[in-house]
XYZ file of C-alpha atoms in Angstrom:
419
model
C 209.051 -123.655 -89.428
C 211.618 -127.011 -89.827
C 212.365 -128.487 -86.521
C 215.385 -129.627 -85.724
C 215.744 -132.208 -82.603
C 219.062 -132.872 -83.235
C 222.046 -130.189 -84.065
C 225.635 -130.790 -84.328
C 229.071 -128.980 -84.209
C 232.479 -129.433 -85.331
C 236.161 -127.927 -84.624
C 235.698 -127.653 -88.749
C 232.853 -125.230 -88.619
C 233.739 -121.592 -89.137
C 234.228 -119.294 -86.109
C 234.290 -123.225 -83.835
C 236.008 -122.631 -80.270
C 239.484 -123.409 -79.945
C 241.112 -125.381 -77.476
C 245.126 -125.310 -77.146
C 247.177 -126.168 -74.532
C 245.972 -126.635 -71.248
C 244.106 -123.206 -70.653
C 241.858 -123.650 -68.613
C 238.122 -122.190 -69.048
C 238.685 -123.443 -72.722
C 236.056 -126.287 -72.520
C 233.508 -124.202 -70.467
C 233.416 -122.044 -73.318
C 233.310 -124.419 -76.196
C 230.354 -126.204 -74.154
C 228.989 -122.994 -73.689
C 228.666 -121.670 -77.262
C 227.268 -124.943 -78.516
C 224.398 -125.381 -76.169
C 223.357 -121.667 -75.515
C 224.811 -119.300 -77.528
C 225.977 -120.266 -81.079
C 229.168 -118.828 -82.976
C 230.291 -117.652 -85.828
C 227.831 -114.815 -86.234
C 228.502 -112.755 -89.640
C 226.385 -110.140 -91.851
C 224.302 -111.572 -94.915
C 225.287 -109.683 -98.195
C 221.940 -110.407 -99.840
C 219.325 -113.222 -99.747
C 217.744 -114.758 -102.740
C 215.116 -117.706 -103.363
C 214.837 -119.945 -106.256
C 211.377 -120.780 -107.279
C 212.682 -123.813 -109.268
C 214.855 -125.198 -107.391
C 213.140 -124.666 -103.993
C 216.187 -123.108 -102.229
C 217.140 -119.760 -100.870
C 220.961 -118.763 -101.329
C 222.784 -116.915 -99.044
C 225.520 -114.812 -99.873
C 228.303 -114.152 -97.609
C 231.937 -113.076 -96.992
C 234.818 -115.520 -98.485
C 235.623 -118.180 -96.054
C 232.447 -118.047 -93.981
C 232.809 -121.591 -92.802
C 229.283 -123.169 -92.691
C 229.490 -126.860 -93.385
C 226.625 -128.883 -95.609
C 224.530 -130.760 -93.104
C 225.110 -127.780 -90.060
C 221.886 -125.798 -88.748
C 222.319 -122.254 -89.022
C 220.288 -119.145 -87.771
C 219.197 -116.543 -89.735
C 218.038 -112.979 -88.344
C 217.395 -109.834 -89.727
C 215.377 -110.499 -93.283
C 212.103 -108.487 -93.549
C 210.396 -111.730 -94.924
C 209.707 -114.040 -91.702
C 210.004 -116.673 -94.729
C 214.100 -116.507 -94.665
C 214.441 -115.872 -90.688
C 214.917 -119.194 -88.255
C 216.376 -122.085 -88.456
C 217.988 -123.788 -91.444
C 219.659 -126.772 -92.342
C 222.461 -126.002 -95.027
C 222.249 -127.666 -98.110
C 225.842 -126.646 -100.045
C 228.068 -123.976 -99.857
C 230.443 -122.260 -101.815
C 233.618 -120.024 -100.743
C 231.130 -117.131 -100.804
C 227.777 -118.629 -100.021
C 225.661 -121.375 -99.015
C 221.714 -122.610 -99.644
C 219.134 -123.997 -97.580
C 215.664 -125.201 -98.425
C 212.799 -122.909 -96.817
C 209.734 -124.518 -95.182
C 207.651 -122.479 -97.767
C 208.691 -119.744 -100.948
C 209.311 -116.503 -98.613
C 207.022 -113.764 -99.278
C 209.667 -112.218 -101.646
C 212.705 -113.299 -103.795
C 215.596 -111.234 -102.601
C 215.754 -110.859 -99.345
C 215.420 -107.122 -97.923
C 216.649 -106.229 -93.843
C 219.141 -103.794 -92.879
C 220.889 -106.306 -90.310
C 220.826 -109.485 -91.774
C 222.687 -112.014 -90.188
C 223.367 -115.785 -89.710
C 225.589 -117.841 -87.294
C 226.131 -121.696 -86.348
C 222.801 -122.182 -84.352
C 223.075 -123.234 -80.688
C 221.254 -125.984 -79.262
C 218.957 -123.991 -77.290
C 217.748 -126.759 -75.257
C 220.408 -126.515 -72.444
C 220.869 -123.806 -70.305
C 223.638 -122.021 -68.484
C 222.460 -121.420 -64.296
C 226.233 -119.898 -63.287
C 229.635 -119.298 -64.455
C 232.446 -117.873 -62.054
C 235.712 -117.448 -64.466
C 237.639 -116.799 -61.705
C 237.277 -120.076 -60.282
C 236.609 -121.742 -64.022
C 233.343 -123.125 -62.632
C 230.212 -123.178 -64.849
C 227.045 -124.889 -64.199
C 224.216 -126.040 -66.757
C 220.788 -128.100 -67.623
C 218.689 -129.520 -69.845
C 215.581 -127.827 -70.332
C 213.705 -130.365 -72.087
C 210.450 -130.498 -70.388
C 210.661 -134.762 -70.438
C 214.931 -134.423 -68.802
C 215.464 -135.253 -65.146
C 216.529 -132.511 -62.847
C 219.812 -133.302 -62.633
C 222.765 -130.437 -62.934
C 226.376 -130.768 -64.121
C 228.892 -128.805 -62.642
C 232.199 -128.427 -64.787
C 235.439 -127.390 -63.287
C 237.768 -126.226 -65.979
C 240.891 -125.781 -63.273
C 243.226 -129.059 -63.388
C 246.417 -127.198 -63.388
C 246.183 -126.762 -59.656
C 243.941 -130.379 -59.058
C 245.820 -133.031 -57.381
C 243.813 -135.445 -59.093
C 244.877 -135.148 -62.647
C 248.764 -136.043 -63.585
C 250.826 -132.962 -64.424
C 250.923 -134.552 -68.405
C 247.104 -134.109 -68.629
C 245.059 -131.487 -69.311
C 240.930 -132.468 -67.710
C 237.851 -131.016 -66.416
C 235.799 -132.302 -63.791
C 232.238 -133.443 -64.776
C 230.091 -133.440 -61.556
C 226.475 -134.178 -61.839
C 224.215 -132.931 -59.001
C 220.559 -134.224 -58.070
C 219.829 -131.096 -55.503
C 221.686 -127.765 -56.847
C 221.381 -124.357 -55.050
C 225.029 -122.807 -56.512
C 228.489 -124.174 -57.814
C 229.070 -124.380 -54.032
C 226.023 -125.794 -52.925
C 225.020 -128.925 -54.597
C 224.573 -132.478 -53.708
C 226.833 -134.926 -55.784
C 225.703 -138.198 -57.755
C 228.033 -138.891 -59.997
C 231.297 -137.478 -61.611
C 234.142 -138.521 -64.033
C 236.823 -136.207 -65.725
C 236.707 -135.138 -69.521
C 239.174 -134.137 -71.452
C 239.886 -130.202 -71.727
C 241.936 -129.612 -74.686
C 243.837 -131.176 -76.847
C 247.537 -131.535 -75.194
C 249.990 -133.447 -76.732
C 248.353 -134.725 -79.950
C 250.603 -136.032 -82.479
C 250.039 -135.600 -86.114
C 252.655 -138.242 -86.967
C 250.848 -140.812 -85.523
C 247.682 -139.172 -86.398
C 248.534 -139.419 -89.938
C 248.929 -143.297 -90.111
C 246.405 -143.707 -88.301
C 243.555 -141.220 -90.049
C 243.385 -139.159 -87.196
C 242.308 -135.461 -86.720
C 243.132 -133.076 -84.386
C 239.159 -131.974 -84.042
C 236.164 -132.035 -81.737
C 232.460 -133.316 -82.362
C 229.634 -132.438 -80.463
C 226.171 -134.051 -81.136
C 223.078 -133.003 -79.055
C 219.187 -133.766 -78.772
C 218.949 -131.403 -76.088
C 219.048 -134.218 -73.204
C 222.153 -136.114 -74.179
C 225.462 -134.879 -75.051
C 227.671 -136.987 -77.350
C 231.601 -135.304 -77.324
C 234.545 -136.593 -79.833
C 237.819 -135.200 -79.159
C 241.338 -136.212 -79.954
C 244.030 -135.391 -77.700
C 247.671 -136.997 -76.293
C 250.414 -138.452 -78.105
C 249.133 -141.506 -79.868
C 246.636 -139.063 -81.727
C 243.660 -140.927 -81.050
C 240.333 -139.638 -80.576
C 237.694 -140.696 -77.784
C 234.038 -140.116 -76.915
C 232.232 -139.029 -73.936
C 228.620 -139.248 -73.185
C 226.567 -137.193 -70.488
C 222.743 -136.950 -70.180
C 219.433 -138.546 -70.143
C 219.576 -142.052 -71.945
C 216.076 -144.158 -72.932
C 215.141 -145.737 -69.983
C 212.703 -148.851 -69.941
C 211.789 -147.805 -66.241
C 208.844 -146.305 -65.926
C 208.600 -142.875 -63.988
C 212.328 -143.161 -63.806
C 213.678 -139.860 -62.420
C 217.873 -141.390 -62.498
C 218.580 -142.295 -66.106
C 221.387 -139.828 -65.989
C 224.414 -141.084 -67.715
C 228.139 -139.971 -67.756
C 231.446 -141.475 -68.375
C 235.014 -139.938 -68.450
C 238.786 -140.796 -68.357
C 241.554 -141.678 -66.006
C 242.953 -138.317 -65.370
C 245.919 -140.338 -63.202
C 247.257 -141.035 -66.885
C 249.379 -138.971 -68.567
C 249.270 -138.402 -71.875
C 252.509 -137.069 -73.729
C 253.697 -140.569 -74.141
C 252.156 -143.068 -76.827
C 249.723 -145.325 -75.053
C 245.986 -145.907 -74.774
C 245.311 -145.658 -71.491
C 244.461 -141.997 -71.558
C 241.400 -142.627 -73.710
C 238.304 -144.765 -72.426
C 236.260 -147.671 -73.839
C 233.205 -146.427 -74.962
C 232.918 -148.478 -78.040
C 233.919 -151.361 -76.084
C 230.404 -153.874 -75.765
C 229.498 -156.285 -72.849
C 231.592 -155.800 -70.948
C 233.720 -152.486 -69.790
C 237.367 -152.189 -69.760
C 237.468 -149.803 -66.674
C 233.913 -149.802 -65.130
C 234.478 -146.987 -62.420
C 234.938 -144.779 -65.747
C 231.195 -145.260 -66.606
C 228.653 -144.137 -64.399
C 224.455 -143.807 -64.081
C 223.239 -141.378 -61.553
C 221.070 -144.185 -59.463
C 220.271 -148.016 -59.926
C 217.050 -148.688 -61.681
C 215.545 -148.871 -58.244
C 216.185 -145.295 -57.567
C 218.098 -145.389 -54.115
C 220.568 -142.845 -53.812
C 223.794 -145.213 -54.759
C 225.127 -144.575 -58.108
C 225.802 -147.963 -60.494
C 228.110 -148.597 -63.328
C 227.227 -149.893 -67.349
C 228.173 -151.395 -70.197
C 226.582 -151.136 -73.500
C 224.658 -153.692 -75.624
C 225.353 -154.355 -79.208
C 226.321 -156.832 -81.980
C 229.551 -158.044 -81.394
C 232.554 -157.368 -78.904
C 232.723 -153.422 -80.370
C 230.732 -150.986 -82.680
C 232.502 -151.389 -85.653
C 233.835 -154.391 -85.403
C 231.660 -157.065 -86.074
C 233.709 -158.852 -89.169
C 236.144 -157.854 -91.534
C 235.387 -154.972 -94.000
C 234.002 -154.827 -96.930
C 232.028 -157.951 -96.178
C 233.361 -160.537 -98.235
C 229.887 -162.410 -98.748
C 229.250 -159.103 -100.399
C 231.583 -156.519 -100.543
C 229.388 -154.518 -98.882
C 229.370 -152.121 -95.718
C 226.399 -153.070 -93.079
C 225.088 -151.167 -90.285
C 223.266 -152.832 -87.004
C 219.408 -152.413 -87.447
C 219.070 -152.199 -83.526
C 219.634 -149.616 -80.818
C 222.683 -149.884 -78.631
C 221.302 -150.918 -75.450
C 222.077 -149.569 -71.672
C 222.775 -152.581 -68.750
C 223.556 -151.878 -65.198
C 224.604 -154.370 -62.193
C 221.548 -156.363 -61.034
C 220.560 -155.362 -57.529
C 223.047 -157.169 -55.238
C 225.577 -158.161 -58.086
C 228.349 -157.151 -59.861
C 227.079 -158.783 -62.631
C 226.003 -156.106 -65.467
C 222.031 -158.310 -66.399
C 219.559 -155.974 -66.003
C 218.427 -153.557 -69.503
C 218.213 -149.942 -68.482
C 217.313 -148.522 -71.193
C 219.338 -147.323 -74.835
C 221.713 -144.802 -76.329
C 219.434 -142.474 -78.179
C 221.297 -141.240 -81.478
C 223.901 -143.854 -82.628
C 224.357 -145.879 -85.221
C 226.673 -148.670 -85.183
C 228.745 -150.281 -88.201
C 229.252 -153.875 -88.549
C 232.764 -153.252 -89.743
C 235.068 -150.665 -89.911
C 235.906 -148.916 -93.570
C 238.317 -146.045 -92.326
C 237.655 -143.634 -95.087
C 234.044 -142.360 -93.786
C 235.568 -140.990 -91.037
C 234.351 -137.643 -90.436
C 231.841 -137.942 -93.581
C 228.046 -137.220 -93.691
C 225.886 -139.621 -95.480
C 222.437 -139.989 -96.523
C 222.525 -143.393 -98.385
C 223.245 -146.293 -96.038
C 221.239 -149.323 -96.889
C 218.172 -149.105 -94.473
C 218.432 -145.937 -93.822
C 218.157 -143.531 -96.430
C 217.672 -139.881 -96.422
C 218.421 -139.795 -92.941
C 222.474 -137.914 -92.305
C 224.596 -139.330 -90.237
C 227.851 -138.329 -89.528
C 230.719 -141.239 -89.093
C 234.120 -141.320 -87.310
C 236.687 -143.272 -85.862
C 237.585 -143.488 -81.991
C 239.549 -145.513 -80.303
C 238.446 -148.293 -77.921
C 241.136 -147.844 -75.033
C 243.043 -151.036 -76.421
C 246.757 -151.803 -76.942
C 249.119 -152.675 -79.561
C 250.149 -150.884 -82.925
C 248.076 -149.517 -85.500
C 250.190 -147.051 -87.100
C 249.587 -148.538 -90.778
C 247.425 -146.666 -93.285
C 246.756 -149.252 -95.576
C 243.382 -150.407 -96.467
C 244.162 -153.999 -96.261
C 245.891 -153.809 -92.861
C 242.525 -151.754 -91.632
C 240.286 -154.405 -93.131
C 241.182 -156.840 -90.485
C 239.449 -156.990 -87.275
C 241.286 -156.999 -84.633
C 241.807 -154.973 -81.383
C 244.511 -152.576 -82.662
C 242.725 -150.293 -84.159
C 240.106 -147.040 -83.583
C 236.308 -148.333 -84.723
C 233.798 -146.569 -86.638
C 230.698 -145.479 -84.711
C 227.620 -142.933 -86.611
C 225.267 -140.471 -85.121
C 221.999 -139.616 -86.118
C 221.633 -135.400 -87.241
C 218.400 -135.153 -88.007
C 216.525 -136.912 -85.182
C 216.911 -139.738 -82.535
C 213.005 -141.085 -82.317
């Protein structure tokens, strides 16, 4: 049967959780069905394969909502050859195809509960949940992930923390864990929880979406989400990165937002600087569980790449070639050398990205499977901001051509495997 390392899941995807307006719990259980228990279950009309062209169509109700590119789960079919995990190939208002491992056993599927949904991650799980408190708790299972636990609490309406103009949840990554009140603490930041306060009209001149991404290879956690008034989107990280350290049991990695900044007035500092390189804008907002020698004090990173941000490298197209270029190398991890502030020793790398020279705004949100150097292999682009300043409200082309710092980047993510 196909493996599948890598899975993804969108606020586009049929049956996707919602999040609205600061309610909390919303985030625990959009975490929650994409790492454990999938959504958007349906029946399966009928099942048929296509000796010629190698793939199985499935037909469904109108408006199903599977995406090209998304791994489903199918269940039910009396030929093992049709059940598992898929990767969907197109899709149609009634129906969608996927290429089988091998020609099931027969052409139209028979089963008298046939049934598909978007296919969790599976590699996570879920130790406790207390809704009255909006407390969850959750893991990797990967047999090579550290031991480390993350704690979300999905509460901020009555945390003292976050500014009444926010809407957060608190991150909180344990090394010993007994129960969501009995843990010990490394390391914890604040994510956003929904998407308060976002603002189609600057959205719109800015190609914007009021959406969520989550990427996972069932040890790190990559989450886009747009929220607040300038309409920008942002991205979090949280999990185990590459480390270069051998026998390292600390590569855990997390960074988050100031939740002291409100967000229903235009501005960037409610997002962070993730695709900010060499240096960080806010350093306290990213976070490793322990220093590469593995005493218990927690240490801060930047990210290595070309240039001073992913995306934004030179101007776009390239004008020695019209051409759009993608780095050939992996975005590395630095932390503070023992006994400095200085950020000069190599941790280890970001598993799972891929980062664009320049910046050509109408890939964001689009799956491709021809960039130069890599071919065949899907990845999925978008913009996100880069917690900078000024005005990029224009929509034209030639205005987005130009780098400069007042504008979201393009960044890309692997789907089909981060080796």
């Amino acid at each position: 049967m196909a493996d599948f390392p890598v899975k993804w899941f969108s606020s586009d995807m049929g049956g996707a959780p919602v999040l609205s307006d600061k309610t909390p719990g919303e985030m625990i259980a959009l975490m929650k069905a994409c790492l454990s228990t999938g959504f958007n279950l349906m029946p399966i009309d009928g099942m048929e394969f296509d000796s010629g062209t190698g793939l199985a169509t499935v037909n469904l109700s109108t408006g199903h909502g599977f995406l090209p590119w998304q791994v489903i789960e199918i269940s039910g079919a009396d030929q093992a050859g049709y059940n598992g995990e898929q990767r969907v190939v197109s899709v149609g208002s009634g129906w969608l195809t996927f290429a089988p491992d091998a020609a099931p056993s027969a052409g139209a599927a028979t089963g008298e509960s046939m049934e598909i949904k978007a296919s969790p991650s599976k590699s996570w799980e879920f130790i406790h949940e207390d809704a009255a408190t909006y407390q969850a708790s959750f893991r990797s299972t990967m047999p090579d992930a550290t031991d480390h636990v993350v704690i979300m609490t999905d509460d901020d309406p009555t945390n003292s923390d976050v500014t009444s103009t926010a809407d957060c949840v608190k991150m909180t990554v344990a090394e010993i864990y007994n129960d969501l009140s009995d843990y010990q603490e490394s390391i914890s930041q604040w994510w956003p929880a929904s998407q308060r306060y976002w603002n189609e009209s600057y959205a719109v001149r800015s190609y914007g979406r009021k959406d969520w991404t989550l990427i996972t290879n069932g040890k790190l956690i990559y989450l886009a989400l747009s929220y607040g008034a300038s309409g920008k989107r942002a991205i979090f990280v949280l999990g185990n990165f590459d480390s270069v350290r051998p026998a390292d049991a600390h590569h855990f990695i997390l960074n988050g937002l100031d939740p002291k900044t409100g967000w229903s007035s235009t501005g960037y500092d409610m997002y962070n600087d993730f695709l900010l390189l060499n240096q960080a804008d806010v350093s306290r907002l990213r976070s490793i569980s322990r220093k590469y020698s593995q005493v218990p004090e927690s240490t801060s990173f930047n990210l290595l790449g070309y240039g001073e941000r992913i995306g934004g490298s030179f101007d776009a197209p390239n004008p020695a070639d019209n051409g759009f270029h993608v780095a050939s190398g992996k975005i590395g991890v630095r932390e503070e050398l023992q006994g400095t502030s200085a950020h000069q020793t190599l941790r280890g790398y970001l598993p799972g990205i891929v980062q664009p020279l320049c910046t050509v705004p109408f890939y964001d949100m689009q799956v491709i499977d021809d960039v130069p150097g890599l071919d065949n292999r899907p990845i999925i682009f978008m913009l996100a901001t880069v917690r900078d300043y000024g005005n990029y409200e224009s929509g034209s082309f030639t205005d987005w051509s130009i780098t400069n710092n007042y504008r979201p980047y393009l960044i890309g993510f692997h789907l089909d495997h981060w080796s």
